[in-house]
Structures are given as structure tokens and as C-alpha cells.
mmCIF file with all atom_site columns, C-alpha atoms and ligand atoms in Angstrom:
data_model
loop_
_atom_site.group_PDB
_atom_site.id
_atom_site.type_symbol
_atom_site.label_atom_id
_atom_site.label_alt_id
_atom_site.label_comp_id
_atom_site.label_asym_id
_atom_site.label_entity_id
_atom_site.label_seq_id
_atom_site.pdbx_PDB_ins_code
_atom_site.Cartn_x
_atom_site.Cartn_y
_atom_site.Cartn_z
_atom_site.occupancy
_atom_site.B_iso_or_equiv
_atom_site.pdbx_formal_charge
_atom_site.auth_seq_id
_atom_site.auth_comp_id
_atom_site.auth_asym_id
_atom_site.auth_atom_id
_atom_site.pdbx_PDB_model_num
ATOM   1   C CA  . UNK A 1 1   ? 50.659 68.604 -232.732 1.00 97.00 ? 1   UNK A CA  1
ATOM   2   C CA  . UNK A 1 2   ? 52.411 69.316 -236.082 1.00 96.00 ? 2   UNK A CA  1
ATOM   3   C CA  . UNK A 1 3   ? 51.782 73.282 -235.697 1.00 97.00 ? 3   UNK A CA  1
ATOM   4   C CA  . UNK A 1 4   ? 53.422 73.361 -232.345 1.00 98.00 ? 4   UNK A CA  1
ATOM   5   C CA  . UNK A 1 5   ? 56.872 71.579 -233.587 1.00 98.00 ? 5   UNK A CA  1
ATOM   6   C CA  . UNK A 1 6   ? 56.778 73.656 -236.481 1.00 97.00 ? 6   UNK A CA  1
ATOM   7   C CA  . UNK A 1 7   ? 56.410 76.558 -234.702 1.00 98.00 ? 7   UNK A CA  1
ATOM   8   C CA  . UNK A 1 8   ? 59.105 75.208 -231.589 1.00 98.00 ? 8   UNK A CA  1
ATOM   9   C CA  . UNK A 1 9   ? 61.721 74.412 -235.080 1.00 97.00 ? 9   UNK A CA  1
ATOM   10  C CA  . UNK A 1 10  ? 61.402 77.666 -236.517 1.00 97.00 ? 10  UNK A CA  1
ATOM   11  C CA  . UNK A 1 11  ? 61.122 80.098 -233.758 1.00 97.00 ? 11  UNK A CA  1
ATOM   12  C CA  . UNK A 1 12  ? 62.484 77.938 -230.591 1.00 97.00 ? 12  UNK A CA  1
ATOM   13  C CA  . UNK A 1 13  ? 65.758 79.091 -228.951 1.00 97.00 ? 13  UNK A CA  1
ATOM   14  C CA  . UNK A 1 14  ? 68.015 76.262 -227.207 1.00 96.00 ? 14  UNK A CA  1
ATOM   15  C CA  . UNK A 1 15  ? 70.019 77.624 -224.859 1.00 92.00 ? 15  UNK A CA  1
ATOM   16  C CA  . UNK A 1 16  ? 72.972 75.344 -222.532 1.00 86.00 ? 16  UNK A CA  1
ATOM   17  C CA  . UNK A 1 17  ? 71.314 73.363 -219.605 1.00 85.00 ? 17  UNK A CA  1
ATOM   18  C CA  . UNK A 1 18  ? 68.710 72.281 -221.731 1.00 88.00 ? 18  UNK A CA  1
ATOM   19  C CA  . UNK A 1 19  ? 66.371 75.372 -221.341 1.00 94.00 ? 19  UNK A CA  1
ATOM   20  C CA  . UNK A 1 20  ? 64.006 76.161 -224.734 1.00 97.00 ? 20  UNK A CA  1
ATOM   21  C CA  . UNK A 1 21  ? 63.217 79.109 -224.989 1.00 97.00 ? 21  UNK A CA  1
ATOM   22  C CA  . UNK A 1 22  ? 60.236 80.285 -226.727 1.00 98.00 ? 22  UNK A CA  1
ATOM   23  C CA  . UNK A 1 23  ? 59.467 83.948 -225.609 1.00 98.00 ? 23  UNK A CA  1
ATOM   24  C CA  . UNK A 1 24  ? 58.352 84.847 -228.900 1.00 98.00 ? 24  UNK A CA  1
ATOM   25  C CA  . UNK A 1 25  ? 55.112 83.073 -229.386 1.00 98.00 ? 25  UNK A CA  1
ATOM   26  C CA  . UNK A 1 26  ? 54.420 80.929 -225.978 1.00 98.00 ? 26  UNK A CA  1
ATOM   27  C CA  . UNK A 1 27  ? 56.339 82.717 -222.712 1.00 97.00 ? 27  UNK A CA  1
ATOM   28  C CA  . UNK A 1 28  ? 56.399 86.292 -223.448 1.00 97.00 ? 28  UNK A CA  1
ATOM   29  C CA  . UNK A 1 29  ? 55.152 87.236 -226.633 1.00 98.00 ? 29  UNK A CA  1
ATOM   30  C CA  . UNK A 1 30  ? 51.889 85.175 -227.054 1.00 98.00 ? 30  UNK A CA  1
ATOM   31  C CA  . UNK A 1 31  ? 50.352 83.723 -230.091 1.00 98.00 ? 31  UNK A CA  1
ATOM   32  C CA  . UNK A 1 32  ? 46.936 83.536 -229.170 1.00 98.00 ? 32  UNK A CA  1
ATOM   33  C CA  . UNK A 1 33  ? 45.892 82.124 -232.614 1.00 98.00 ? 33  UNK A CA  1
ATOM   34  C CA  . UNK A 1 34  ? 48.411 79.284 -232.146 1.00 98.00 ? 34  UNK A CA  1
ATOM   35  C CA  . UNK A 1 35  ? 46.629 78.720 -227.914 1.00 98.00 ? 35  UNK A CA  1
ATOM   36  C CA  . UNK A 1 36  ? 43.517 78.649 -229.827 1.00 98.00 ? 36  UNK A CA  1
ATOM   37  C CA  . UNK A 1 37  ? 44.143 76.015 -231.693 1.00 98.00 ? 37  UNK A CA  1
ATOM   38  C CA  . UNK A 1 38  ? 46.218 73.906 -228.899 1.00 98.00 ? 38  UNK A CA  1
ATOM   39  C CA  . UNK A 1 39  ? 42.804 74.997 -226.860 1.00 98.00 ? 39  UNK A CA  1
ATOM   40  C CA  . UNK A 1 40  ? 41.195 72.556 -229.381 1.00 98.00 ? 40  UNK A CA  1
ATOM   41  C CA  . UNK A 1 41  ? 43.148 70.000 -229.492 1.00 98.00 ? 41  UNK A CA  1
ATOM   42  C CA  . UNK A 1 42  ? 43.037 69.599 -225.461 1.00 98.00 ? 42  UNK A CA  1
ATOM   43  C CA  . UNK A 1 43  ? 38.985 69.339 -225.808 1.00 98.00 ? 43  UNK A CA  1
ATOM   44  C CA  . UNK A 1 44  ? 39.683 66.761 -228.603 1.00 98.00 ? 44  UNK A CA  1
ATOM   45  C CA  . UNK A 1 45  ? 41.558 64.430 -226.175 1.00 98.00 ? 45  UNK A CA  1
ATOM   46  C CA  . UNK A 1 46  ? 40.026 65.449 -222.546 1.00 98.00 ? 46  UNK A CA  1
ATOM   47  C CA  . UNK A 1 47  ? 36.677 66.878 -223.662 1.00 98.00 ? 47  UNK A CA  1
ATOM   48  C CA  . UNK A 1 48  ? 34.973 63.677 -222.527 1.00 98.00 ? 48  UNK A CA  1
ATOM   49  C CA  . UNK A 1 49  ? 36.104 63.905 -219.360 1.00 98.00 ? 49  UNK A CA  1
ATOM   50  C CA  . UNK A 1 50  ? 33.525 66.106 -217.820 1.00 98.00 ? 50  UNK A CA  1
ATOM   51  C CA  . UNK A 1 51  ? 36.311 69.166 -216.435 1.00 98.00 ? 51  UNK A CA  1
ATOM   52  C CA  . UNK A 1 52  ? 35.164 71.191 -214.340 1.00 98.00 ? 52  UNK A CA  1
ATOM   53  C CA  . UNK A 1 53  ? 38.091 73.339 -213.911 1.00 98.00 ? 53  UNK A CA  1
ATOM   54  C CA  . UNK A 1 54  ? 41.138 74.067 -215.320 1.00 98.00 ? 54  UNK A CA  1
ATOM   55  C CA  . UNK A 1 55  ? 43.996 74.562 -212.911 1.00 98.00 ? 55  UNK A CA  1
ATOM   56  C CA  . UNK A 1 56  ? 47.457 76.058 -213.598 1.00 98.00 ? 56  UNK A CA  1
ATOM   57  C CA  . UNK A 1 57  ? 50.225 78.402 -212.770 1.00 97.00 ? 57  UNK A CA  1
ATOM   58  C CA  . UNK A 1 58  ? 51.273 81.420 -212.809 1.00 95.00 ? 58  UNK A CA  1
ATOM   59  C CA  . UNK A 1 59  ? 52.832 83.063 -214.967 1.00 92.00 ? 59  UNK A CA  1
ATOM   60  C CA  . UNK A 1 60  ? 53.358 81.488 -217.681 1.00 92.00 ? 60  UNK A CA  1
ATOM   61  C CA  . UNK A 1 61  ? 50.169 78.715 -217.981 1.00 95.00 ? 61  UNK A CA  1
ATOM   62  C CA  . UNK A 1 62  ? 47.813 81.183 -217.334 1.00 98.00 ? 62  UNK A CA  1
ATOM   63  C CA  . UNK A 1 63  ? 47.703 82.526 -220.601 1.00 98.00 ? 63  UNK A CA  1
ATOM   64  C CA  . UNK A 1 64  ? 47.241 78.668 -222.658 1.00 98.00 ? 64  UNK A CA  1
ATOM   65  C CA  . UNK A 1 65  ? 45.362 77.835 -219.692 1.00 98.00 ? 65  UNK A CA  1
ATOM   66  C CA  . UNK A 1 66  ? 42.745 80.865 -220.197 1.00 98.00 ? 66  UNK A CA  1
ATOM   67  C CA  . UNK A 1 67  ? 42.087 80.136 -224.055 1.00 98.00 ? 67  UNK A CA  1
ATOM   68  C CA  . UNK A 1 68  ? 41.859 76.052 -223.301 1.00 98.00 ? 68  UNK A CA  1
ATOM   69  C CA  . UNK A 1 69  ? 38.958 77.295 -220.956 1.00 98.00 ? 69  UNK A CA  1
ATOM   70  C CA  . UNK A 1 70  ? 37.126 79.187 -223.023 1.00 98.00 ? 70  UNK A CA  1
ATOM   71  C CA  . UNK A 1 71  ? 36.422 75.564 -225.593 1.00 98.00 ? 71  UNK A CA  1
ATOM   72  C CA  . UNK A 1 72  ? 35.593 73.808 -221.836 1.00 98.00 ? 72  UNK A CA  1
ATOM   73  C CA  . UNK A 1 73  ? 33.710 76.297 -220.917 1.00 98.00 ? 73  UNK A CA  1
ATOM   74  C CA  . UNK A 1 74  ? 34.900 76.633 -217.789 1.00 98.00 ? 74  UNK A CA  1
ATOM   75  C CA  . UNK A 1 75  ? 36.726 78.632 -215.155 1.00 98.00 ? 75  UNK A CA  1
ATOM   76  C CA  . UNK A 1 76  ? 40.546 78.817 -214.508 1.00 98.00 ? 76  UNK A CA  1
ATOM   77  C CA  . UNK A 1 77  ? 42.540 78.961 -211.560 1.00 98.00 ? 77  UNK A CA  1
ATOM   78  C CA  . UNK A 1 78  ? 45.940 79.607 -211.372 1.00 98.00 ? 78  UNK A CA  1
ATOM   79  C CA  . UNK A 1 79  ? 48.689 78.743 -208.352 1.00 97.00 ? 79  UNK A CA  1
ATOM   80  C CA  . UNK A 1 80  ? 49.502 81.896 -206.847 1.00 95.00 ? 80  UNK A CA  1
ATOM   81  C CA  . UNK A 1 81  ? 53.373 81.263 -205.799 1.00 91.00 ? 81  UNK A CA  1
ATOM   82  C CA  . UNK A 1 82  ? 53.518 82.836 -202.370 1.00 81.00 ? 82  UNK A CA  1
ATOM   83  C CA  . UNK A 1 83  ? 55.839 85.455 -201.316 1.00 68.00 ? 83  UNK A CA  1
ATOM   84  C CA  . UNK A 1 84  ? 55.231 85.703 -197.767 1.00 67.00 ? 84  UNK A CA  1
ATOM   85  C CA  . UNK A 1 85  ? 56.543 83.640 -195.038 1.00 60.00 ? 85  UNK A CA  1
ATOM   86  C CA  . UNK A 1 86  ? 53.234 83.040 -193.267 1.00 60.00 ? 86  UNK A CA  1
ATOM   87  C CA  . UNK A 1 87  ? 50.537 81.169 -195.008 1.00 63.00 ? 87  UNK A CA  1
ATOM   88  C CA  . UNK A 1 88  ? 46.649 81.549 -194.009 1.00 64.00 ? 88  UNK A CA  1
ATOM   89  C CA  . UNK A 1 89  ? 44.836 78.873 -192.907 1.00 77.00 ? 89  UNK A CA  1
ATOM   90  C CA  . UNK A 1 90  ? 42.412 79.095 -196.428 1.00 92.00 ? 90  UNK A CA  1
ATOM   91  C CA  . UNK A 1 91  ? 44.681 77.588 -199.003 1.00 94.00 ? 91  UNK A CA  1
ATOM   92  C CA  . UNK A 1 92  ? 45.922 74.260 -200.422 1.00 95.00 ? 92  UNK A CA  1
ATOM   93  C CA  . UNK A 1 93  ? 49.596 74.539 -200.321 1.00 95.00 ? 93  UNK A CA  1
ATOM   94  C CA  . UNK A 1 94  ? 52.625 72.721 -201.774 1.00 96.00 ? 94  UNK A CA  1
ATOM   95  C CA  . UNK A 1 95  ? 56.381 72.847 -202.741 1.00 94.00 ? 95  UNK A CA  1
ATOM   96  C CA  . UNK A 1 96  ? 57.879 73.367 -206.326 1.00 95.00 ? 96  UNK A CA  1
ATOM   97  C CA  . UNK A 1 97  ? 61.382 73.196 -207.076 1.00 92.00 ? 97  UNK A CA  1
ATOM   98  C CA  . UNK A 1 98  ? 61.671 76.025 -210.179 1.00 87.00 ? 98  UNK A CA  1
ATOM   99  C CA  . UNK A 1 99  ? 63.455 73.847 -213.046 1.00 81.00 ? 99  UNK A CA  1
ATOM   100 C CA  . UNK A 1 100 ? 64.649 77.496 -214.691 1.00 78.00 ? 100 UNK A CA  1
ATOM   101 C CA  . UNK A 1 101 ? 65.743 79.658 -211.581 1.00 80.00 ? 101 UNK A CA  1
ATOM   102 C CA  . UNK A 1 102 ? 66.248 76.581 -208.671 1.00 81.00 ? 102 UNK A CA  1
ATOM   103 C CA  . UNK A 1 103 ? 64.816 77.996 -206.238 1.00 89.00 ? 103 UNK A CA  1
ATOM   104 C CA  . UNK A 1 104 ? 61.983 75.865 -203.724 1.00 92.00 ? 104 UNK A CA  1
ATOM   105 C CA  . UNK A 1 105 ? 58.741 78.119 -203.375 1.00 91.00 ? 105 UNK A CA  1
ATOM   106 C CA  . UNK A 1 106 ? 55.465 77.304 -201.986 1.00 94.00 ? 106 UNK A CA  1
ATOM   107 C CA  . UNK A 1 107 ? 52.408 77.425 -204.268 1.00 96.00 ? 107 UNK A CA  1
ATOM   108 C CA  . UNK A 1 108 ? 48.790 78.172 -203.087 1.00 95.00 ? 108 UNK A CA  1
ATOM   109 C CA  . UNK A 1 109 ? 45.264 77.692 -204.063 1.00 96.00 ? 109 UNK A CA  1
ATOM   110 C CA  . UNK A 1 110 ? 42.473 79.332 -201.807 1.00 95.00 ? 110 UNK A CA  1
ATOM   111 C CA  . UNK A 1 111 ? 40.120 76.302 -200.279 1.00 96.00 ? 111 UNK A CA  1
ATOM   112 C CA  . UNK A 1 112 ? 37.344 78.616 -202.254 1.00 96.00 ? 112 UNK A CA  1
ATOM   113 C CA  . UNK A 1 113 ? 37.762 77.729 -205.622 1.00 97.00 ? 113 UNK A CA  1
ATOM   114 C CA  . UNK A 1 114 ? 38.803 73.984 -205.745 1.00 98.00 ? 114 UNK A CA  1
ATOM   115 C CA  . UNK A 1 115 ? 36.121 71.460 -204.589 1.00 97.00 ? 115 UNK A CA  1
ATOM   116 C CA  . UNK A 1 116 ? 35.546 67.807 -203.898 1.00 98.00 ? 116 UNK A CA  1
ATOM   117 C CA  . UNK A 1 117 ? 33.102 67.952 -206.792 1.00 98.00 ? 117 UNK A CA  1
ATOM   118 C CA  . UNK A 1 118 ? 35.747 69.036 -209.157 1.00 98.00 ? 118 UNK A CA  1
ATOM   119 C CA  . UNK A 1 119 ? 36.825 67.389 -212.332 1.00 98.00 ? 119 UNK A CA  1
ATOM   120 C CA  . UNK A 1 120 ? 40.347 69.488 -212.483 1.00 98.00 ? 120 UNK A CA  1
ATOM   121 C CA  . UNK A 1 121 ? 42.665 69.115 -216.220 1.00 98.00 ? 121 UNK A CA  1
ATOM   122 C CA  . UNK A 1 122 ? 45.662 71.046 -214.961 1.00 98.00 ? 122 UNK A CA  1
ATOM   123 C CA  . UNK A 1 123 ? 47.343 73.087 -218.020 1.00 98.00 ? 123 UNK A CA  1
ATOM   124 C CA  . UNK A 1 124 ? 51.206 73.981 -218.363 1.00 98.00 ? 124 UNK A CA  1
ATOM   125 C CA  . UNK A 1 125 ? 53.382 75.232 -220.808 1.00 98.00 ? 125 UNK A CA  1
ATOM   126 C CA  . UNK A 1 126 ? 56.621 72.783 -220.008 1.00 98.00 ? 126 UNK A CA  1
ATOM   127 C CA  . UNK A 1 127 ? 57.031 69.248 -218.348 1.00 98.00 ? 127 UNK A CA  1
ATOM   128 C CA  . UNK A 1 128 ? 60.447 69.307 -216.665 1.00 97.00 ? 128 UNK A CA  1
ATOM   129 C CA  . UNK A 1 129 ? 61.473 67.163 -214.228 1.00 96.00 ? 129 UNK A CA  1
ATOM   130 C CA  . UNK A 1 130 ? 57.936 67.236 -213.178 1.00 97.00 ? 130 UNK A CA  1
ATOM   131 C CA  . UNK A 1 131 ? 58.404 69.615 -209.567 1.00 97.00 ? 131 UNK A CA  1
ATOM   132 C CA  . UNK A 1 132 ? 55.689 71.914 -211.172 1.00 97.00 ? 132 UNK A CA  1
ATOM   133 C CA  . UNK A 1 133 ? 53.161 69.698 -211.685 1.00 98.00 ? 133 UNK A CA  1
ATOM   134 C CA  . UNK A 1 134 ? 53.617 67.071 -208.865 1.00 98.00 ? 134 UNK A CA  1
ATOM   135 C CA  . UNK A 1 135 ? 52.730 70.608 -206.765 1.00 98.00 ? 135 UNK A CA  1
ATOM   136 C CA  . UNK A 1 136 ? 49.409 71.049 -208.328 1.00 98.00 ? 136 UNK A CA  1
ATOM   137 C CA  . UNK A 1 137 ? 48.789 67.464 -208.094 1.00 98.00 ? 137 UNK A CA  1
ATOM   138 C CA  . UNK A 1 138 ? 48.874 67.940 -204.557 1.00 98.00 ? 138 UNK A CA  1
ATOM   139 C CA  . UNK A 1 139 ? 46.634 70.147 -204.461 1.00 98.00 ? 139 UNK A CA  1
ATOM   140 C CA  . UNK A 1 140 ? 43.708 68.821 -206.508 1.00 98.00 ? 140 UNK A CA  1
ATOM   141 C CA  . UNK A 1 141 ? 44.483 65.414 -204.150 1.00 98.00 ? 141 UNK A CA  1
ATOM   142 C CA  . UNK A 1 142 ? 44.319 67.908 -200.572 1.00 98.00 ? 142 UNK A CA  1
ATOM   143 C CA  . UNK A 1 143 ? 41.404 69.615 -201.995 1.00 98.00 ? 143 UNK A CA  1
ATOM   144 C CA  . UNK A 1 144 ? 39.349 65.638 -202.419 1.00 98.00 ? 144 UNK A CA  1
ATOM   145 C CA  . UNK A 1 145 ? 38.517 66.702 -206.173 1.00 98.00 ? 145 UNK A CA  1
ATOM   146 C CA  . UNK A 1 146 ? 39.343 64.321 -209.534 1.00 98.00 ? 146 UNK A CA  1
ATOM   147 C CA  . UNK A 1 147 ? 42.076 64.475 -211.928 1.00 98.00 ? 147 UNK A CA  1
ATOM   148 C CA  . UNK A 1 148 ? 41.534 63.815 -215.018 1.00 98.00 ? 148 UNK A CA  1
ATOM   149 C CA  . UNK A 1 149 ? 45.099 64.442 -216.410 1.00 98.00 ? 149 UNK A CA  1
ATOM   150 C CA  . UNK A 1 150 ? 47.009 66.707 -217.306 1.00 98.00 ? 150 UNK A CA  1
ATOM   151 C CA  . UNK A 1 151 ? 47.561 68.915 -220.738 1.00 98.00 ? 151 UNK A CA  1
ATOM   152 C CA  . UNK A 1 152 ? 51.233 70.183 -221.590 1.00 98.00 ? 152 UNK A CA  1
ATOM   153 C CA  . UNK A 1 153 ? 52.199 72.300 -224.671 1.00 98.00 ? 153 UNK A CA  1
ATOM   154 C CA  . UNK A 1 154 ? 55.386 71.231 -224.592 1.00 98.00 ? 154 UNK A CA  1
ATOM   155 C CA  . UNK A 1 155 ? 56.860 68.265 -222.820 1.00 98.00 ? 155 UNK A CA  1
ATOM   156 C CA  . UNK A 1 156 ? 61.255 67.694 -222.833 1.00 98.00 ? 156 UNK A CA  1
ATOM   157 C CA  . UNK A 1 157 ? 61.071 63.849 -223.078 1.00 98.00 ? 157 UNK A CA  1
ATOM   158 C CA  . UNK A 1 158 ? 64.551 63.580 -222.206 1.00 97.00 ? 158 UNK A CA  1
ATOM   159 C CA  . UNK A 1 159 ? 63.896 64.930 -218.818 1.00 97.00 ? 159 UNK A CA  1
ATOM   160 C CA  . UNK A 1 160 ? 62.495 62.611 -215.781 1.00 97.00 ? 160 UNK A CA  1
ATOM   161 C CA  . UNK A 1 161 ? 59.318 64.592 -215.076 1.00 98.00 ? 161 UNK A CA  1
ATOM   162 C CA  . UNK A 1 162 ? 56.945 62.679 -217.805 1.00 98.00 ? 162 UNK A CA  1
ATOM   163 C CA  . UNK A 1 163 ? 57.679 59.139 -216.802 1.00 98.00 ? 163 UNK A CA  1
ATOM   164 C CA  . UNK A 1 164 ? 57.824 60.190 -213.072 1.00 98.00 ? 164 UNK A CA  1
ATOM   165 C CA  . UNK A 1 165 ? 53.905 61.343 -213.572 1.00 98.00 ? 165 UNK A CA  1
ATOM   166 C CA  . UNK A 1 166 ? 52.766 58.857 -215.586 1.00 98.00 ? 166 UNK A CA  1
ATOM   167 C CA  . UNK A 1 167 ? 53.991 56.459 -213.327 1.00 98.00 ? 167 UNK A CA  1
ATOM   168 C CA  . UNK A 1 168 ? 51.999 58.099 -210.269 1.00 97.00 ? 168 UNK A CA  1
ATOM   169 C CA  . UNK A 1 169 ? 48.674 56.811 -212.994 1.00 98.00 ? 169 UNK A CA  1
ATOM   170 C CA  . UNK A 1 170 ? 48.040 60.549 -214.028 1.00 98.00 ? 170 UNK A CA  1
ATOM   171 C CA  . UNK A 1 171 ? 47.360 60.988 -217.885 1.00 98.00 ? 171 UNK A CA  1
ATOM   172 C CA  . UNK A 1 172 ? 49.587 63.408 -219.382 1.00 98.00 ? 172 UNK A CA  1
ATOM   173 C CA  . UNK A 1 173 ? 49.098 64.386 -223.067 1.00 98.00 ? 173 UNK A CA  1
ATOM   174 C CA  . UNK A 1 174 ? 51.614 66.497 -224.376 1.00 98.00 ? 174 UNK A CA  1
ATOM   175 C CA  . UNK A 1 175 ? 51.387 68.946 -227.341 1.00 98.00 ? 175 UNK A CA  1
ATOM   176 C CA  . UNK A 1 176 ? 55.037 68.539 -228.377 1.00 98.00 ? 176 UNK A CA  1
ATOM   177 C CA  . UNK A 1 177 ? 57.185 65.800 -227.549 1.00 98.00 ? 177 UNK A CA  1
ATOM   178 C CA  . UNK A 1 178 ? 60.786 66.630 -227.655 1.00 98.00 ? 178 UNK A CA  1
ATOM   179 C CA  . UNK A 1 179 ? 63.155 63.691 -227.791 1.00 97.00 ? 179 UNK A CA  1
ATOM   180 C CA  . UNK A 1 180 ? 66.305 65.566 -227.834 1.00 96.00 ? 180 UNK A CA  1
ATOM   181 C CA  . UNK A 1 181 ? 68.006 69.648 -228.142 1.00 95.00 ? 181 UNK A CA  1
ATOM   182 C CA  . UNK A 1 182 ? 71.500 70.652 -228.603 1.00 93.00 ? 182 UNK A CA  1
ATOM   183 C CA  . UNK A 1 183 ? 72.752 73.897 -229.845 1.00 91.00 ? 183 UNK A CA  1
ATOM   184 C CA  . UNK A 1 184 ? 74.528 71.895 -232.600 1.00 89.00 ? 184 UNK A CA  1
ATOM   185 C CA  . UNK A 1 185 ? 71.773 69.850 -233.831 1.00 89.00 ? 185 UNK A CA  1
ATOM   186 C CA  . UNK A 1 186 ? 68.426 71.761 -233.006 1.00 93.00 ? 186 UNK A CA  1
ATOM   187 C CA  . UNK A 1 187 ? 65.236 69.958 -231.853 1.00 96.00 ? 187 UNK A CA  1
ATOM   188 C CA  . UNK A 1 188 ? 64.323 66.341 -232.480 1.00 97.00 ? 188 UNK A CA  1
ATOM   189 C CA  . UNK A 1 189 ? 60.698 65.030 -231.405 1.00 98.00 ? 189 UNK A CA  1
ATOM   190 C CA  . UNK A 1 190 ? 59.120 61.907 -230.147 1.00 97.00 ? 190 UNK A CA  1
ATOM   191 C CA  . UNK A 1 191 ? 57.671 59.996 -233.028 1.00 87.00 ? 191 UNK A CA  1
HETATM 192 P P1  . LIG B 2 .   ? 59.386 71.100 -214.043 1.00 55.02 ? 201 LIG B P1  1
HETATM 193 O O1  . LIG B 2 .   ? 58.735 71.483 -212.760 1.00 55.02 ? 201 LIG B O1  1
HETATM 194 O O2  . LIG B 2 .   ? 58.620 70.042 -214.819 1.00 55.02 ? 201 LIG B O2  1
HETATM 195 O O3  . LIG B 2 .   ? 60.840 70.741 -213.886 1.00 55.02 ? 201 LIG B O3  1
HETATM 196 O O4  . LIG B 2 .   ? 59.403 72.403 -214.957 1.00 55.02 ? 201 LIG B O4  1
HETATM 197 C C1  . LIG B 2 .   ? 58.209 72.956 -215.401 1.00 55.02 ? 201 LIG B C1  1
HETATM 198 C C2  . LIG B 2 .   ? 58.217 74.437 -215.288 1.00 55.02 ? 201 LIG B C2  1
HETATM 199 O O5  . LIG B 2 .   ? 59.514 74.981 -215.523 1.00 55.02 ? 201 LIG B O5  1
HETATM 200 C C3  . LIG B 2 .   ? 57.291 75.036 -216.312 1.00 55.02 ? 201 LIG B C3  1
HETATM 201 O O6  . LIG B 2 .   ? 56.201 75.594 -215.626 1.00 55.02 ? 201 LIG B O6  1
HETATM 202 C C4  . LIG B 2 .   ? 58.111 76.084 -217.040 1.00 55.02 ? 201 LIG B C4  1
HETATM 203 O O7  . LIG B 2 .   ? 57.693 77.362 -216.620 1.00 55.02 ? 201 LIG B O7  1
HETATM 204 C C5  . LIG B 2 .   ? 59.525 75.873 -216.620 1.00 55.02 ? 201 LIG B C5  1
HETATM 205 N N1  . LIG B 2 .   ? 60.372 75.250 -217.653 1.00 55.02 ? 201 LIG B N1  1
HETATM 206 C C6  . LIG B 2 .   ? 60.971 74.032 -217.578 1.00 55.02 ? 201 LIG B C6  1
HETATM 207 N N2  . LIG B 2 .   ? 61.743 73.798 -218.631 1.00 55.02 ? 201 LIG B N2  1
HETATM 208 C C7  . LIG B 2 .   ? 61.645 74.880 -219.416 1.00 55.02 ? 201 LIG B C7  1
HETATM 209 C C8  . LIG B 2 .   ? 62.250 75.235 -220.678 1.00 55.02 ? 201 LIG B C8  1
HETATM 210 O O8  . LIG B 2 .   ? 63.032 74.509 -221.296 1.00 55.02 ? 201 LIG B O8  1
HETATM 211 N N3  . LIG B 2 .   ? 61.888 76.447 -221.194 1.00 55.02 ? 201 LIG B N3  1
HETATM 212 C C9  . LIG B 2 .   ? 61.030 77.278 -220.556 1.00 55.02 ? 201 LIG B C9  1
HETATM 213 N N4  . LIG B 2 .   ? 60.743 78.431 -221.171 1.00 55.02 ? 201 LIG B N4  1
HETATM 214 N N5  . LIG B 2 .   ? 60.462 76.987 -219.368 1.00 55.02 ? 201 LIG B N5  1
HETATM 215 C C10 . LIG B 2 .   ? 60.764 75.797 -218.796 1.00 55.02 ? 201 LIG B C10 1
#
């Protein structure tokens, strides 16, 4: 999506250990014109695929993950990342190893809101190494529902975490492609 890497040139901040960092219109500030119009592009290549629900999590997905819903018409849920030790018996649960701090944590859904029934298009804002989204993979698989893919603003294509899912068979369509970042030479994308 032209808009996005326009948008990721001009305002995108690379810092060492190959972090972007793009708090002013995507992770902290929000351009909610710009998630409107990634919103539409994410009907335009999953809207035939009869979603159900959009899953993501939090923090930073929930706000793309929100306006992609309201073009599916349809509700979000986000991973809570759990803070306590114990987890109730109610939830889906699985591991993600945080790309930007390191640390393992467990993520939850409650058993209430994800169904066998479910067509689930799981929203992020980065694809990694892939920790993040092999979590909520898990939990659309424990919870029996489908998968119809998964839609990323902004994948690092130099990292292992795209090839790594698309190998697993899951369709990943990504907003922004980034081939390669430095400091020294800025951002390059995927043709
Ligand atoms: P993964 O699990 O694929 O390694 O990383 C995905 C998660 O890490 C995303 O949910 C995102 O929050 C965070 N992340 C990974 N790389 C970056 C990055 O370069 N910039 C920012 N802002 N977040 C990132």
C-alpha cells in the first residue's frame, strides 16, 4: 500500500536492532484517516472470506484492528496479556516472546468470545519474528474456529516471522513490505 510506505519514509524512525518506530501516526499518535483507509484495503483482499471476527492484541493492534472492523462489520477482540500468575480455567492461553522488550508473557482470550463457528482475520501492526502472531494462532486453533489469514500493516521482511507463518499455510497480507532499514540508508521495500 503506496500510502503506508510513504507515510513509513517520511515519518518512520529506525532505530539500532532493527526496531521502526512509528509513534507518530501508527503506535502512539494515531492517524485514524490513514487506519481507515488500510481498513479498506483489508476488506479488498479478505472481504470474501466471510470474517466473523477480528482478533488482535493489545495495545497496539487494537486501534487498526477497531477501524478494520467497522468495514467487516464485525466485532473485535483483543489478547489481554496477563499479569497474574494464576490463569482461570475460561480462557485460551498461549506464549509470546515480546520482539521489542524480550520478555515471554502469556496471552489470553476468554472461551466467551471466540467460537468454533468463527471465521477469525487476526490484525497487527508489525510481523517480527512471528512470536506475536504464532500466539494468536494458537488460540483461534484451541478455540476449533477458522483462520482465514492474517492482515499486517507493516511486515520487516528481513526478519524470520513472515516465511515462518506462511510456511505453517496461514495467508498473511501485509500492508508494507520492508526489505531492508539502516540508519544510514533509510527504508527499502519489497517490490
Ligand atoms: P513478532 O512477535 O513478530 O516478533 O513482533 C511483533 C510485535 O512486536 C508487534 O505486535 C509489535 O508490537 C512489535 N514490534 C516488532 N517489531 C517492531 C518494530 O520494528 N517497531 C515497532 N514499533 N513494534 C515492533
Amino acid at each position: 500500500m503506496k500510502q503506508l510506505e510513504e507515510r513509513i519514509r517520511a515519518d518512520g524512525k529506525i532505530r539500532e536492532g532493527g526496531v521502526l518506530k512509528v509513534d507518530s501516526f501508527l503506535n502512539h499518535q494515531m492517524d485514524v484517516k490513514l487506519f481507515q483507509d488500510m481498513g479498506k484495503e483489508f476488506l479488498r483482499l479478505f472481504g470474501d472470506c466471510g470474517v466473523t471476527k477480528i482478533l488482535t492484541i493489545e495495545a497496539s493492534g487494537i486501534g487498526i484492528a477497531c477501524v478494520a472492523a467497522l468495514f467487516f462489520d464485525c466485532p473485535v477482540i483483543f489478547a489481554k496479556k496477563n499479569k497474574t500468575k494464576n490463569i482461570a480455567g475460561d480462557v485460551y492461553t498461549s506464549k509470546v516472546e515480546s520482539f521489542t522488550h524480550g520478555k515471554v508473557y502469556d496471552i489470553i482470550v476468554s472461551k466467551e468470545f471466540l467460537h468454533p463457528e468463527d471465521r477469525v482475520l487476526i490484525i497487527d501492526d508489525f510481523l517480527a519474528n512471528g512470536s506475536a502472531l504464532q500466539g494468536l494462532i494458537k488460540l483461534v486453533q484451541d478455540a476449533g474456529a477458522t483462520l482465514v489469514g492474517a492482515g499486517i500493516a507493516v511486515e520487516k521482511a528481513f526478519q524470520p516471522g513472515g516465511d515462518l507463518i506462511r510456511g505453517m499455510g496461514v495467508r498473511v497480507e501485509s500492508l508494507a513490505r520492508i526489505k531492508s532499514m539502516s540508519v544510514e540508508d533509510g527504508v527499502t521495500f519489497c517490490d
